[in-house]
Structure formats: structure tokens, C-alpha cells
Short mmCIF file of C-alpha atoms in Angstrom, two decimals:
data_model
loop_
_atom_site.label_atom_id
_atom_site.label_comp_id
_atom_site.label_asym_id
_atom_site.label_seq_id
_atom_site.Cartn_x
_atom_site.Cartn_y
_atom_site.Cartn_z
CA MET T 385 0.00 0.00 0.00
CA ILE T 386 1.26 3.47 -0.92
CA PRO T 387 1.47 5.87 1.98
CA PRO T 388 -0.54 9.09 1.57
CA SER T 389 1.47 11.98 0.21
CA PRO T 390 2.12 14.91 2.50
CA ALA T 391 -0.04 17.95 2.04
CA ALA T 392 1.13 20.29 -0.68
CA PRO T 393 3.02 23.23 0.74
CA ARG T 394 1.05 26.43 0.85
CA HIS T 395 2.33 29.49 -0.98
CA SER T 396 4.07 31.94 1.21
CA THR T 397 2.80 35.46 1.62
CA VAL T 398 5.71 36.79 -0.42
CA GLN T 399 4.88 34.50 -3.33
CA GLN T 400 1.25 35.56 -3.22
CA PHE T 401 2.28 39.22 -3.10
CA GLU T 402 4.64 38.84 -6.06
CA SER T 403 2.09 36.80 -7.99
CA LEU T 404 -0.40 39.62 -7.66
CA GLY T 405 2.19 42.10 -8.98
CA MET T 406 3.03 39.81 -11.89
CA PHE T 407 -0.67 39.40 -12.70
CA LEU T 408 -1.15 43.18 -12.66
CA PHE T 409 1.88 43.62 -14.92
CA PHE T 410 0.63 41.14 -17.53
CA MET T 411 -2.91 42.49 -17.43
CA VAL T 412 -1.77 46.08 -17.93
CA VAL T 413 0.74 45.36 -20.70
CA LEU T 414 -1.56 43.02 -22.62
CA GLY T 415 -4.56 45.22 -21.90
CA SER T 416 -2.72 48.22 -23.31
CA GLN T 417 -2.23 46.33 -26.57
CA TYR T 418 -5.95 45.63 -26.73
CA LEU T 419 -6.81 49.20 -25.73
CA ALA T 420 -4.61 50.69 -28.46
CA HIS T 421 -6.37 48.54 -31.04
CA ALA T 422 -9.84 49.18 -29.60
CA LEU T 423 -9.36 52.97 -29.63
CA GLN T 424 -8.49 53.04 -33.33
CA GLU T 425 -12.06 53.04 -34.65
CA PRO T 426 -13.43 55.62 -32.16
CA VAL T 427 -10.52 57.94 -32.99
CA MET T 428 -11.21 57.55 -36.69
CA GLN T 429 -14.89 58.38 -36.15
CA ARG T 430 -14.17 61.31 -33.82
CA PHE T 431 -11.82 63.00 -36.29
CA ALA T 432 -13.62 61.81 -39.46
CA LEU T 433 -10.54 59.97 -40.68
CA HIS T 434 -12.29 57.47 -42.96
CA GLY T 435 -10.84 57.89 -46.36
CA GLY T 436 -10.41 55.85 -49.47
CA SER T 437 -9.69 52.25 -50.14
CA PRO T 438 -6.35 50.42 -49.97
CA ALA T 439 -5.83 50.81 -53.74
CA ASP T 440 -6.20 54.63 -53.82
CA GLU T 441 -3.31 57.00 -54.40
CA PRO T 442 -2.36 58.87 -52.20
CA PRO T 443 -2.76 56.10 -49.62
CA TRP T 444 -5.25 57.83 -47.30
CA TYR T 445 -6.62 54.50 -46.15
CA PHE T 446 -3.28 53.56 -44.57
CA ILE T 447 -2.36 57.06 -43.47
CA THR T 448 -5.58 57.61 -41.52
CA ARG T 449 -5.55 54.13 -39.98
CA ASP T 450 -1.93 54.47 -38.87
CA PHE T 451 -2.59 57.94 -37.48
CA ALA T 452 -5.56 56.64 -35.45
CA GLU T 453 -3.46 53.70 -34.24
CA GLY T 454 -0.82 56.13 -32.98
CA ILE T 455 -3.42 58.15 -31.08
CA GLY T 456 -4.77 54.94 -29.51
CA SER T 457 -1.23 53.87 -28.63
CA ALA T 458 -0.61 57.21 -26.92
CA GLY T 459 -3.69 56.64 -24.76
CA ALA T 460 -2.57 53.10 -23.94
CA LEU T 461 0.95 54.26 -23.05
CA LEU T 462 -0.48 56.98 -20.81
CA LEU T 463 -2.66 54.41 -19.03
CA CYS T 464 0.36 52.12 -18.50
CA VAL T 465 2.41 54.96 -17.03
CA LEU T 466 -0.43 55.96 -14.68
CA VAL T 467 -0.87 52.38 -13.45
CA ALA T 468 2.90 52.08 -13.02
CA VAL T 469 2.96 55.24 -10.89
CA VAL T 470 0.18 53.84 -8.69
CA ALA T 471 1.83 50.40 -8.44
CA TRP T 472 5.34 51.79 -7.82
CA ARG T 473 5.27 51.51 -4.01
CA ARG T 474 4.11 47.90 -3.92
CA TRP T 475 5.79 46.43 -7.00
CA PRO T 476 8.60 48.71 -8.23
CA SER T 477 10.16 46.12 -10.55
CA TYR T 478 6.83 45.38 -12.25
CA ALA T 479 6.02 49.09 -12.49
CA VAL T 480 9.33 49.71 -14.26
CA MET T 481 8.63 46.84 -16.65
CA MET T 482 5.18 48.27 -17.39
CA VAL T 483 6.77 51.52 -18.50
CA TRP T 484 9.61 50.25 -20.67
CA MET T 485 7.64 47.44 -22.29
CA SER T 486 4.78 49.78 -23.10
CA LEU T 487 7.25 52.24 -24.57
CA MET T 488 8.67 49.47 -26.74
CA PHE T 489 5.22 48.39 -27.92
CA HIS T 490 3.61 51.80 -28.41
CA GLY T 491 6.47 54.23 -28.99
CA GLY T 492 6.88 53.47 -32.69
CA ASN T 493 3.18 53.94 -33.39
CA ILE T 494 3.18 57.26 -31.56
CA GLY T 495 6.24 58.42 -33.52
CA ARG T 496 4.64 57.38 -36.81
CA SER T 497 1.49 59.28 -35.86
CA LEU T 498 3.51 62.44 -35.16
CA ILE T 499 5.23 62.15 -38.55
CA ILE T 500 1.87 61.69 -40.27
CA TYR T 501 0.46 64.75 -38.49
CA GLN T 502 3.46 66.81 -39.58
CA ALA T 503 3.44 65.51 -43.16
CA CYS T 504 -0.32 65.88 -43.79
CA PRO T 505 -1.39 69.48 -43.15
CA GLY T 506 -5.12 69.75 -42.55
CA LEU T 507 -5.49 66.11 -41.53
CA LEU T 508 -7.75 66.83 -38.57
CA ASP T 509 -9.83 69.67 -39.98
CA GLY T 510 -10.66 68.03 -43.31
CA GLN T 511 -9.92 71.20 -45.26
CA ARG T 512 -7.73 70.67 -48.34
CA ILE T 513 -5.73 67.79 -46.93
CA THR T 514 -2.40 67.22 -48.60
CA SER T 515 0.24 64.57 -48.13
CA ARG T 516 3.90 64.26 -48.97
CA TRP T 517 3.27 60.61 -49.91
CA LEU T 518 1.79 60.32 -53.37
CA THR T 519 1.94 56.53 -53.64
CA THR T 520 1.44 53.63 -51.28
CA ARG T 521 5.03 52.59 -51.92
CA SER T 522 6.42 55.99 -50.90
CA TYR T 523 4.40 55.83 -47.68
CA THR T 524 5.25 52.22 -46.89
CA PHE T 525 9.00 52.71 -47.35
CA ASP T 526 9.30 56.18 -45.80
CA HIS T 527 12.62 56.48 -43.95
CA ASP T 528 11.30 58.86 -41.30
CA ILE T 529 8.57 56.43 -40.29
CA ALA T 530 11.04 53.55 -40.20
CA TRP T 531 13.33 55.59 -37.95
CA ALA T 532 10.45 56.59 -35.66
CA ARG T 533 9.37 52.98 -35.25
CA ALA T 534 12.94 51.85 -34.58
CA LEU T 535 13.48 54.72 -32.15
CA GLY T 536 10.39 53.70 -30.18
CA THR T 537 11.64 50.14 -29.83
CA VAL T 538 15.24 51.08 -29.09
CA SER T 539 14.24 53.76 -26.55
CA GLY T 540 12.19 51.18 -24.63
CA PHE T 541 15.15 48.80 -24.68
CA LEU T 542 17.58 51.51 -23.55
CA LEU T 543 15.21 52.59 -20.80
CA ALA T 544 15.15 48.99 -19.58
CA LEU T 545 18.96 48.88 -19.50
CA VAL T 546 19.27 52.23 -17.74
CA LEU T 547 16.66 51.33 -15.12
CA ALA T 548 18.31 47.95 -14.52
CA LEU T 549 21.67 49.66 -14.03
CA VAL T 550 20.18 52.25 -11.67
CA SER T 551 18.46 49.50 -9.69
CA TYR T 552 21.72 47.58 -9.43
CA LEU T 553 23.64 50.65 -8.26
CA VAL T 554 20.98 51.59 -5.70
CA ARG T 555 20.90 48.06 -4.29
CA ARG T 556 24.68 47.98 -4.16
CA ARG T 557 24.82 51.32 -2.34
CA LEU T 558 22.14 50.18 0.12
CA GLY T 559 24.05 46.94 0.69
CA GLN T 560 27.25 48.86 1.40
CA ARG T 561 25.42 51.17 3.78
CA TYR T 562 23.89 48.19 5.59
CA ALA T 563 27.28 46.48 5.84
CA ARG T 564 28.84 49.67 7.28
CA ARG T 565 26.12 49.92 9.92
CA GLU T 566 26.60 46.27 10.82
CA MET T 567 30.35 46.79 11.21
CA GLU T 568 29.82 49.90 13.34
CA GLY T 569 27.28 48.03 15.46
CA SER T 570 29.57 45.05 16.01
CA ALA T 571 32.56 47.29 16.86
CA LYS T 572 30.76 48.82 19.83
#
């Protein structure tokens, strides 16, 4: 006969606390992706950005959709930063990850939206809209947009590295301070 197995160990309070922070992190980051996509259509309706079909030249269909996606991404990034500020005291590492990952995911879309706004005078007022892109190919392979998208991704990555380095240095300094106090305490 097989002896009964011991009861499964219960999760410690620290594990439960960290699990809640990890859950919040995933929900916010994934939710921001969904929010950016969900805001695209309301932004297009609010600013009357419906224009053309994919085969038209200039490519207003893609320009307006990408512009609306950038506006939605800006809202999603703002939400992530606000949640990170609120969560900072309880879960600082997850709050930092919320910021840099959201910047990586949404920064390129925001940059592309700014370039579109600059390159299409009259985009939001509907009066005599012009564009510097005359063909879909010129829009698709625009170097400024490619740089903006790359900059968004790279800036999120660099922010992650900088914050990891700062965290390491702060922990090291706190460890040295703690060690000094311990030595002073033991010397007395």
C-alpha cells in the first residue's frame, strides 16, 4: 500500500504578493495592446478619418488608420504609465517593466502618428488635406517612419537597461550602507 502523500506546501505570503504584482503587470501590458487597437475606430470616427480604399493613391486609407493607431497607442501608453505610478510603491520592478515594455510596444506607433500629423497638413480639420506621400510605396517605405518605429523600440530597450543599471547601483549602495552599519554596530 502506498502511503498518503504529504499535504502540498502552501504558498508563502511573499509568493502571493509577487504573484499579484506579476498578474497586474501582464494584465496592464496586454490590456494596453488591446486598448490601443480598440481605440483606433473611435478615434477615426471622432476625427472623421475614414478615407479611401487600400488601392487609392495617395494612400489615405493607410495614413488615416496608422494615425488613429498612434493616437490609440498614446492613450494606452499613458494608461500604463499611470498604473505604473500607482503600483510603484508595492511592485517597483513590475512598475518599471510596465513603462519600458509599453514604450517598446507603443512608442513606434506614436512616432509614426507624429510624422503623419506633420506631413499631412489639414489632416484633422478636413480642409484641403495634402500629403507628402503620393503613392502607397512611398508611404510604406518612408525612412522617417522607419526611424520613428525603430526609435520607439530602441528607446524602450535603452530605458530597460538604464533602469536595470540604476536599480543595481541603488541596491549595491544600500548593501554597502547596511554592511557599514553592521560593522559599526559590532565594533561597539
